[in-house]
Amino acid sequence: MCGIIGYIGYDNAKNVLIKGLKSLEYRGYDSAGIAVIKNNKCEITKCRGRVSALEEKVKNIEATAGVGHTRWATHGKVSDENSHPHKFGRVTLVHNGIIENYEALRDSLGIEKELKSETDSEVIAALIDRQYEKYQDCEKAIIESVKMLQGTFALAIIFDGESENIYATRNVSPIVCNQNEKGAYIASDIIAIGQYSRDYFVLPEMTVAKISKDKIEIKDFLGNEIKPKMLKLDWDINESTKGGYPFYMEKEICEQPKVLKKTIEKRVINSLPDFSEDNIDDGIFKNCRDISIIACGTAMHAGLIGKYLIENTCEIPVNVYMASEFIYSNPIINKDTLVICVSQSGETIDTLEALKYAQKKGAKSLAIVNVKGSSIARQSDFVIYTEAGPEIAVASTKAYTTQVAIFYLITARLAYIRGNLNYEGVTKFIDELEKLPNAAEDILNRKSEIHLLAKKLISSEHTFMIGRGLDYPSLLEASLKLKEISYIHSEAFASGELKHGTIALISKGTPVIALMTQRYLATKQMSNIKEVLSRKAEVITFIKKSLVSKDIKCDFALPDLDDDFMAVPSVIALQLLAYYVSSDKGLDVDKPRNLAKVVTVE
Ligand code: M6R
């Protein structure tokens, strides 16, 4: 959470910083600020609220170096004082992460009375300032300070009197760097600086970068020069614009036919699932006795679909863990366990820590990740990248469906090499998988029908969602979408479970969204729908076309696919429902309150 950026070069730093912060705003939008170097001194402008509020205040600034920050509050309330950058003595910095021992450091420095904010970050500035006093050397001051920090951090630092360089260092929290003839750039995400050069690198952890107009020097803490591994941006930076849509979320929902095709196509060779381009060793599939899927939020819901598919088709036991609980739940994993971590950003700290823990227990690991070169991708033994492209809206949509697509491919590969499906069985499975992009397109072509249904929910305070079998995890995801962007309380239930308590909440007019796509469960689901109808609930139904009958009215007919493949079309329809409820309520769909796209705090 929090986005940081830094620039030094021949352009006006203010423009680079503000533009970059706008694209990093998805990481947090409680406040924003920049610090630029002018006349060998640093000048800070910061305020609570969005980058657009800051932009107004910095209109007249001209400078050739600076750092910037957009905040998701952790330590200290949302206020001007707690906004970054923070300055102590001659040190000004921006910080992404959390310092666990900041109180002890603050007390040992005896600076409590001098601090202007409640943040852990200001203490880092004070620490570096003290070390500078001692060593009179910027790099040494940073290294000696960082050695004392416990926690996660990405820091961009400037020193009064040092106008030729900015500095960066990190532990866990990301920093990427690149350069062109106009200067050198650092940021939390390549999205903010990819337009300046497609060649970039991830700053190695526990190193310090000295960044000047024409070069970036990196040293480890022993003073050895480090050559970082260069990466190439392999998507068009224009993909990270709204492309004429009012919100990123709508654009990203509409991109699903294309990105599903891209994710699936490259992994199907001669009608068989194939991960050779991903360099996956089939041994991890052949030799595992059980699978543990670890993820958070939407990515965990993709994991629940994965569990359903793998257990049903391959008869391998699969556990799905919320990453935040994994380490503390005494998970039974060992060298025969395949751990699959799922993450759009590849930076979710809970998932990353869970992965490291599982590796220590001897498990083999595979990551399903969207952001190339991210921490989880680098940490895992193997990685399969979803081809969703940049996902900017906080509510995840195309990342989810492409994660689910990868689970179909993994299921097919597992089943093929372990003999659960023969050649005909696998090719039939893949044929059905290849129908997903068209099924997605079909729903998008009828999005106005879903818009009309959304109007029924706009003034609701609560909704319930009911479905059975594979429809239940799809509804967990649909319910999260509705909650996070429309602020309507929503709960998803396995339909049969409702009468064990929750049905007490259903009364006249309570909105209930019912999903029915599983043929073998259709009659049972119909009975469950009737149960809520007879309590006068306002039921909105999403039903697979071939299951539509005169017994239950169908509000939206979903395209016909085999039961196992309905997870994708169902969710796309319900993503649209959530989207229209939020946009019709006039909310900021892409930036829901209290949230951030990348969750780098535990
Ligand atoms: O980047 P990750 O996929 O690891 O993020 C995990 C969750 O924070 C994320 O899926 C979150 O639940 C979504 N933004 C919800 O739409």
XYZ file of C-alpha atoms and ligand atoms in Angstrom, residues 295-301 342-349 351 368 371 376 391 393-397 399 403 477 480-481 484-485 595-599, ligand 1:
53
model
C -4.301 -16.312 -1.407
C -6.362 -13.360 -0.214
C -9.714 -11.867 -1.212
C -10.646 -12.308 -4.835
C -7.535 -14.375 -5.555
C -8.609 -16.766 -2.787
C -12.012 -17.114 -4.423
C -2.477 -16.812 -6.295
C -2.027 -13.049 -6.517
C -2.787 -10.326 -9.026
C -0.161 -7.926 -7.726
C 2.364 -10.527 -6.613
C 3.070 -8.219 -3.666
C 0.411 -9.154 -1.077
C 2.494 -9.476 2.050
C 0.614 -14.391 0.629
C -0.261 -17.729 -10.375
C 2.453 -8.658 -12.397
C 5.717 -13.623 -5.172
C -5.411 -4.048 -13.586
C -9.426 -0.652 -10.541
C -9.220 -1.711 -6.909
C -11.958 -4.279 -7.523
C -10.346 -7.192 -9.286
C -12.168 -8.520 -12.360
C -7.272 -10.845 -12.979
C -6.643 -16.907 -12.556
C -16.672 -13.454 -5.303
C -17.243 -9.262 -2.369
C -17.498 -7.206 -5.589
C -16.460 -3.305 -1.879
C -17.676 -0.945 -4.574
C -9.183 0.204 0.270
C -6.003 -0.014 -1.775
C -5.143 -2.211 -4.700
C -1.928 -3.629 -3.315
C -1.970 -4.816 0.283
O -2.880 -8.675 -5.466
P -3.614 -9.812 -4.845
O -4.391 -10.623 -5.837
O -2.740 -10.693 -3.991
O -4.665 -9.141 -3.885
C -5.462 -9.904 -3.026
C -6.683 -9.130 -2.566
O -6.297 -7.988 -1.858
C -7.536 -8.701 -3.750
O -7.911 -9.817 -4.508
C -8.804 -7.966 -3.283
O -9.626 -8.816 -2.556
C -9.506 -7.414 -4.504
N -9.048 -6.099 -4.776
C -10.975 -7.414 -4.404
O -11.555 -6.997 -5.595
